[in-house]
Short mmCIF file of C-alpha atoms in Angstrom, two decimals:
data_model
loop_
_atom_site.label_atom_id
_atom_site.label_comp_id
_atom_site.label_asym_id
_atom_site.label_seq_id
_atom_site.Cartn_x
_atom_site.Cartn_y
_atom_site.Cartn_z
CA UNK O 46 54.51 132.96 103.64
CA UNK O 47 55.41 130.94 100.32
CA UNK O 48 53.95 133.96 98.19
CA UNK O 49 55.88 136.84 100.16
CA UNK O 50 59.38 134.94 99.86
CA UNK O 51 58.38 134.07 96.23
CA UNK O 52 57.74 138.08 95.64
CA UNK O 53 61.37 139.16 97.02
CA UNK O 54 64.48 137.78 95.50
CA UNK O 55 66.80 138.69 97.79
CA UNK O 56 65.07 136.91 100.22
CA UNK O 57 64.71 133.99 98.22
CA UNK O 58 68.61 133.89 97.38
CA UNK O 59 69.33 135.08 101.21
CA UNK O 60 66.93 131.67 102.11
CA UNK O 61 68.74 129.44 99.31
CA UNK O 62 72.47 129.98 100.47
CA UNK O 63 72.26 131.30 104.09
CA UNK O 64 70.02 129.12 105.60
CA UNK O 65 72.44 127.01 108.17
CA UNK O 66 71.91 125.72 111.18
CA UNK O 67 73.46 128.60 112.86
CA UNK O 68 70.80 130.76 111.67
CA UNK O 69 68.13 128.14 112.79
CA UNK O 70 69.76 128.52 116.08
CA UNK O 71 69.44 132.14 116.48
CA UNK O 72 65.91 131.76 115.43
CA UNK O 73 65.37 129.63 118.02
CA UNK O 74 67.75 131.78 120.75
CA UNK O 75 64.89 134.81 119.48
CA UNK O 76 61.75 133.03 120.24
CA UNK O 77 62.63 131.15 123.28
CA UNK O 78 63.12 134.08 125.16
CA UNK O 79 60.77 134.87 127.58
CA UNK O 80 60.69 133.33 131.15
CA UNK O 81 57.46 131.21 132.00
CA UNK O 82 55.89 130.14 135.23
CA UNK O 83 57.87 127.21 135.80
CA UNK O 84 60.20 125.01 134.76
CA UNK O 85 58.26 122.57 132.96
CA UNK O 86 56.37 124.89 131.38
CA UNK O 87 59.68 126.34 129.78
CA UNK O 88 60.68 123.54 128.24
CA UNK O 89 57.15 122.68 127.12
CA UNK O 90 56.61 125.89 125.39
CA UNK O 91 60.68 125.70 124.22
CA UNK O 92 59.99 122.38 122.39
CA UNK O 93 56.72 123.43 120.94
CA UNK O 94 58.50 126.24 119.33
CA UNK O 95 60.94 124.00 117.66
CA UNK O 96 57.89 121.76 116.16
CA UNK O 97 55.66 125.04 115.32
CA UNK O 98 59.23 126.69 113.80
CA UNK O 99 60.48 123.89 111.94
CA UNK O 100 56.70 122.75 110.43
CA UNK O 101 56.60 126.04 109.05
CA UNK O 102 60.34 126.30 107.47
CA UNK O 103 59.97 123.10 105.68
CA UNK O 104 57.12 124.52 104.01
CA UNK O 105 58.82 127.23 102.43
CA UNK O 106 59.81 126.39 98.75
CA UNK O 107 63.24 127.98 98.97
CA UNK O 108 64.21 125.73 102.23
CA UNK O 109 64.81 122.50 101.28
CA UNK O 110 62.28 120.04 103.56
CA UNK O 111 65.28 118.17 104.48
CA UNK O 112 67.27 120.42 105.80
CA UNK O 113 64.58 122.18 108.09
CA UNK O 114 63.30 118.87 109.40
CA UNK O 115 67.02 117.95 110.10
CA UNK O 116 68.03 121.16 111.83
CA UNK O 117 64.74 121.09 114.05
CA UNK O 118 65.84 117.37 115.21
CA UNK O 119 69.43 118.72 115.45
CA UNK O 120 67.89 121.03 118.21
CA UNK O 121 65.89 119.01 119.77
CA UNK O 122 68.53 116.42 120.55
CA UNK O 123 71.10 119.17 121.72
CA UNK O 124 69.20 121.48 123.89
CA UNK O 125 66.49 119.22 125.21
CA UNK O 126 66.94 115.64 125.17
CA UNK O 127 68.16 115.26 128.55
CA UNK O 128 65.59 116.91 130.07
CA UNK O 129 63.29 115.54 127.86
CA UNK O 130 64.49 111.86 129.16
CA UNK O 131 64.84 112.97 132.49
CA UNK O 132 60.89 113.61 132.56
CA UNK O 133 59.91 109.94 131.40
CA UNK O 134 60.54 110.47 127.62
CA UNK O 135 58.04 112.01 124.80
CA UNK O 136 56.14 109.61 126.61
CA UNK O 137 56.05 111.46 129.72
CA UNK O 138 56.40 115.40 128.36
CA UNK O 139 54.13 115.81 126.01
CA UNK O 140 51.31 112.52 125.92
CA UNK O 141 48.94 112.71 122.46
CA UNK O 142 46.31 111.01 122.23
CA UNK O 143 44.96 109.07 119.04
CA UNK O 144 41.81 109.38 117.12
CA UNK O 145 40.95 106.75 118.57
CA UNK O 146 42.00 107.47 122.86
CA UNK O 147 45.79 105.55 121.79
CA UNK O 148 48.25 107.13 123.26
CA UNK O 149 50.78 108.21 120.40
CA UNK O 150 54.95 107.21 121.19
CA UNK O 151 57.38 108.26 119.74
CA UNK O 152 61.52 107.19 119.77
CA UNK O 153 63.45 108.45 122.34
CA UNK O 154 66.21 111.78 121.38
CA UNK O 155 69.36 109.52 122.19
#
């Protein structure tokens, strides 16, 4: 992705000044489109859109890391924190488990 940005400069000046969290918003309002099976699964599949979008933003060189990371969390807290809590945390929505069988936690989106 890095060497098609770094190829067109109006994309890399359009990515240096435009990139706002209004724009991360309406990428987000684009992918998170289409209805699922249930509920759950919506938000599921919501979330793991912000991870997948933001991980991929903050590794484009003309997005500062920052800023993507920050907007993604932004996100997160606004548009699914409640349900998120509602469900028994990160805890509770989406369990990982460790290299070694650990369950992973992580902080609550209060």
């Amino acid at each position: 992705m890095n060497q098609k940005i770094q190829q067109n400069e109006e994309l890399q000046q359009l990515l240096q000044g435009a990139f706002s969290y209004s724009l991360f918003q309406r990428l987000m309002a684009a992918l998170q489109g289409a209805p699922p099976a249930s509920e759950a699964r919506l938000r599921k599949e919501q979330i793991a859109w912000v991870f997948e979008v933001t991980d991929r933003l903050s590794t484009i060189d003309q997005i500062p890391k920052r800023r993507a990371l920050s907007f993604g969390s932004r996100f997160l807290r606004q548009n699914h924190s409640d349900w998120v809590q509602q469900h028994g945390g990160w805890e509770g929505v989406l369990p990982v488990k460790g290299e070694h069988g650990l369950t992973c936690t992580s902080t609550d989106l209060s």
